[in-house]
Tab-separated table of C-alpha atoms in Angstrom:
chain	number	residue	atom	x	y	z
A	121	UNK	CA	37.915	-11.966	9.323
A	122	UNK	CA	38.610	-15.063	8.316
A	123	UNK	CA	39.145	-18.521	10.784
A	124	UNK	CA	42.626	-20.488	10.917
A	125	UNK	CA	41.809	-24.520	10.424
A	126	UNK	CA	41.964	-25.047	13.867
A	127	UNK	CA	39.386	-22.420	14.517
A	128	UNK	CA	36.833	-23.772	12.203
A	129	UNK	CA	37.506	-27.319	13.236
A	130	UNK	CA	36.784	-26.506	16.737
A	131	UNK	CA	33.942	-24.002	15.763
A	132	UNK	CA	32.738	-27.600	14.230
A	133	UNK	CA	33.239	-29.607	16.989
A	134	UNK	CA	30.830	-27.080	19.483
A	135	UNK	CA	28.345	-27.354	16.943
A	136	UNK	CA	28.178	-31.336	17.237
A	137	UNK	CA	27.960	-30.859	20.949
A	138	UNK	CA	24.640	-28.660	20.552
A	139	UNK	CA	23.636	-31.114	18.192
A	140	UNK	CA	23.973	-33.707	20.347
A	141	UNK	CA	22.159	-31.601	22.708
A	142	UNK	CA	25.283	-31.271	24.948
A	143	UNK	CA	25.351	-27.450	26.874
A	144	UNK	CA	29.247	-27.028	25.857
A	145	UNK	CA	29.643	-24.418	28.690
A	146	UNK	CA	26.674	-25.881	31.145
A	147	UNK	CA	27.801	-24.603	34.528
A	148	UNK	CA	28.954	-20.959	35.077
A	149	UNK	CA	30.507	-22.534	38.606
A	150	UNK	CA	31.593	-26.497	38.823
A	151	UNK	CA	31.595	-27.697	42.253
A	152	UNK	CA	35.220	-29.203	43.023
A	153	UNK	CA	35.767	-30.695	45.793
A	154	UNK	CA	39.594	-31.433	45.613
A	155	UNK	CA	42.934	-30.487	43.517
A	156	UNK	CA	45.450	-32.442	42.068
A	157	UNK	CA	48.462	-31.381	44.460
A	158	UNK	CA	46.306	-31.964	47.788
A	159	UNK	CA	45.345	-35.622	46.334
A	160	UNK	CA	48.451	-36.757	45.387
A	161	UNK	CA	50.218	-35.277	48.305
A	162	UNK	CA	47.805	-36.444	51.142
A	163	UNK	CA	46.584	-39.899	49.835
A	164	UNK	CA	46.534	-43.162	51.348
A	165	UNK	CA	46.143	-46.525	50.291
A	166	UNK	CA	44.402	-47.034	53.049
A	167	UNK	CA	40.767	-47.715	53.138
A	168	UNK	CA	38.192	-46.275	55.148
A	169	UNK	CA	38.086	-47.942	58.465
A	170	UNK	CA	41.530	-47.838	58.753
A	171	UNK	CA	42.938	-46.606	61.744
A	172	UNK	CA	45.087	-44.247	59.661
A	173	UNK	CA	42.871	-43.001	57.227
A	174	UNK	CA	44.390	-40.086	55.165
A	175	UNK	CA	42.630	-37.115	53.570
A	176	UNK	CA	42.264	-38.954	50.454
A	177	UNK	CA	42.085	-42.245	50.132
A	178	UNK	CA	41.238	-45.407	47.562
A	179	UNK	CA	37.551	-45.308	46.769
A	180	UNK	CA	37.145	-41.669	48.193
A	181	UNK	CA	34.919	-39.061	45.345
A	182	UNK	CA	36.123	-36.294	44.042
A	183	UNK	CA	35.009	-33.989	41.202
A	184	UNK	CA	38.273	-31.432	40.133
A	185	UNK	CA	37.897	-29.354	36.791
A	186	UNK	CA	41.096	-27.880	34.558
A	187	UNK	CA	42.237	-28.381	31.318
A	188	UNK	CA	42.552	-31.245	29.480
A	189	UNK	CA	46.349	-31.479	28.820
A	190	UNK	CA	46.841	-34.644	26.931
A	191	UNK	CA	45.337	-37.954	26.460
A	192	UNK	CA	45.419	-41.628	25.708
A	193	UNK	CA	43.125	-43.450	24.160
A	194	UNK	CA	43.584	-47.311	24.361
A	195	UNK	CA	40.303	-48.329	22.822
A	196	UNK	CA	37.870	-48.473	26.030
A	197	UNK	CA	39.591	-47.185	28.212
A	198	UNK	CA	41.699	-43.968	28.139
A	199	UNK	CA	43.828	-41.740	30.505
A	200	UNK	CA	43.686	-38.204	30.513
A	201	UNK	CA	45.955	-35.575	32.024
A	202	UNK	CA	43.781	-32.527	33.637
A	203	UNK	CA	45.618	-29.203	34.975
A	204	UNK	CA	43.839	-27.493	37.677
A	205	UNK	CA	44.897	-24.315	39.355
A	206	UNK	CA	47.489	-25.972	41.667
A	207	UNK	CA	48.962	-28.908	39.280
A	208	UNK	CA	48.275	-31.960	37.025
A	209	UNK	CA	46.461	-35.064	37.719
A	210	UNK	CA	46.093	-38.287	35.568
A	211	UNK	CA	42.373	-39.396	35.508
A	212	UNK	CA	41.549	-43.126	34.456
A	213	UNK	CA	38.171	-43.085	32.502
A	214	UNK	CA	36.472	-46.025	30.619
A	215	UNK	CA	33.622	-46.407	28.304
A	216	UNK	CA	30.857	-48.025	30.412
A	217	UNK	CA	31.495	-45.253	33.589
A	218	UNK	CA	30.758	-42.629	31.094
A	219	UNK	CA	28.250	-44.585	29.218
A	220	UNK	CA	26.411	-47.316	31.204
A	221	UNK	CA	23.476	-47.375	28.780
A	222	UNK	CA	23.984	-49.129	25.087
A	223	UNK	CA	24.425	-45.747	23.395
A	224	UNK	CA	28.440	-44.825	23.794
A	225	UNK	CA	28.232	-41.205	21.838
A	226	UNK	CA	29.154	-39.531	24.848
A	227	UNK	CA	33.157	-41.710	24.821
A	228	UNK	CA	33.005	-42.341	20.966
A	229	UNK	CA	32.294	-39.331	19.780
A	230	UNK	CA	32.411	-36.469	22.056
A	231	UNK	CA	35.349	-37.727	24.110
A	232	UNK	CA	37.456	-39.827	21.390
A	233	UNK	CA	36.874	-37.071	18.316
A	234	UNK	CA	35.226	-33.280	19.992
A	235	UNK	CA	36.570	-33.202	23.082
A	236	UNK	CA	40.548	-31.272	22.574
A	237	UNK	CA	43.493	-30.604	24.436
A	238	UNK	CA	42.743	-27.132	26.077
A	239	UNK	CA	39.155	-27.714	26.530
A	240	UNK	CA	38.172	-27.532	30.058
A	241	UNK	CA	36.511	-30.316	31.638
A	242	UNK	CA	34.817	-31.313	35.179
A	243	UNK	CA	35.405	-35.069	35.731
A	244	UNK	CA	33.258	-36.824	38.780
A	245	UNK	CA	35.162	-40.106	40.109
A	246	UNK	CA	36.923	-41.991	42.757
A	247	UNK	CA	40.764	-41.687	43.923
A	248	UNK	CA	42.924	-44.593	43.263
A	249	UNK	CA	46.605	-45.842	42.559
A	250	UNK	CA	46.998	-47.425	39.209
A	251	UNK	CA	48.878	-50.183	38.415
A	252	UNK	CA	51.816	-48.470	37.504
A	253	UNK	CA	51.815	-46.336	40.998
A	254	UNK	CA	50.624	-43.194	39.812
A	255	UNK	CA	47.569	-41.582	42.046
């Protein structure tokens, strides 16, 4: 049988990963505690303390998991869309929150060059509105 291009390049990628000494698949269950439609349809921009605090709220964690639908990488900083099972939710990441220490393998490479739309990810974070309005 032989592999399409895409299949070996991915095949490739994987390999890096264990290289790397990433687990690829490291979790058979990821802990999420929220979903894009019930964030983006029950936040606040309220903080907490607030008399109205929502469900969700600037500064509150979440971790959600999906596919990674498409992405934007802007040097160190980048925006990812993620599909869960209910919907799609932009995620904000940056260099140093992925990489606090001085090696940055884990954005440079894995992120910027292994990681591919349709690979499934678990992202860790806090809720916010961006700049442009979008939760």
């Amino acid at each position: 049988m032989e592999l399409s291009e895409q299949e070996l390049v991915r095949r490739e990628s994987l390999q890096k990963m264990r290289d790397m000494g990433i687990d690829p698949y490291p979790a058979a269950e990821y802990e999420v505690t929220g979903y894009s439609t019930d964030i983006k349809g029950n936040f606040t921009d309220e903080v907490p303390g607030d008399e109205a605090k929502g469900e969700w709220y600037t500064g509150k964690p979440v971790r959600i998991a999906g596919r990674l639908m498409s992405r934007r990488i802007m040097g160190k900083a980048s925006f990812i869309e993620v599909q869960d099972s209910k919907g799609r939710i932009q995620v904000y990441i940056t260099r140093d929150d992925i990489c606090p220490e001085e090696n940055k393998d884990m954005y440079n490479v894995v992120f910027k060059r292994l990681l591919d739309i349709g690979d499934f990810v678990g992202i860790e974070g806090v809720v916010f509105r961006t700049q442009m309005g979008e939760i």
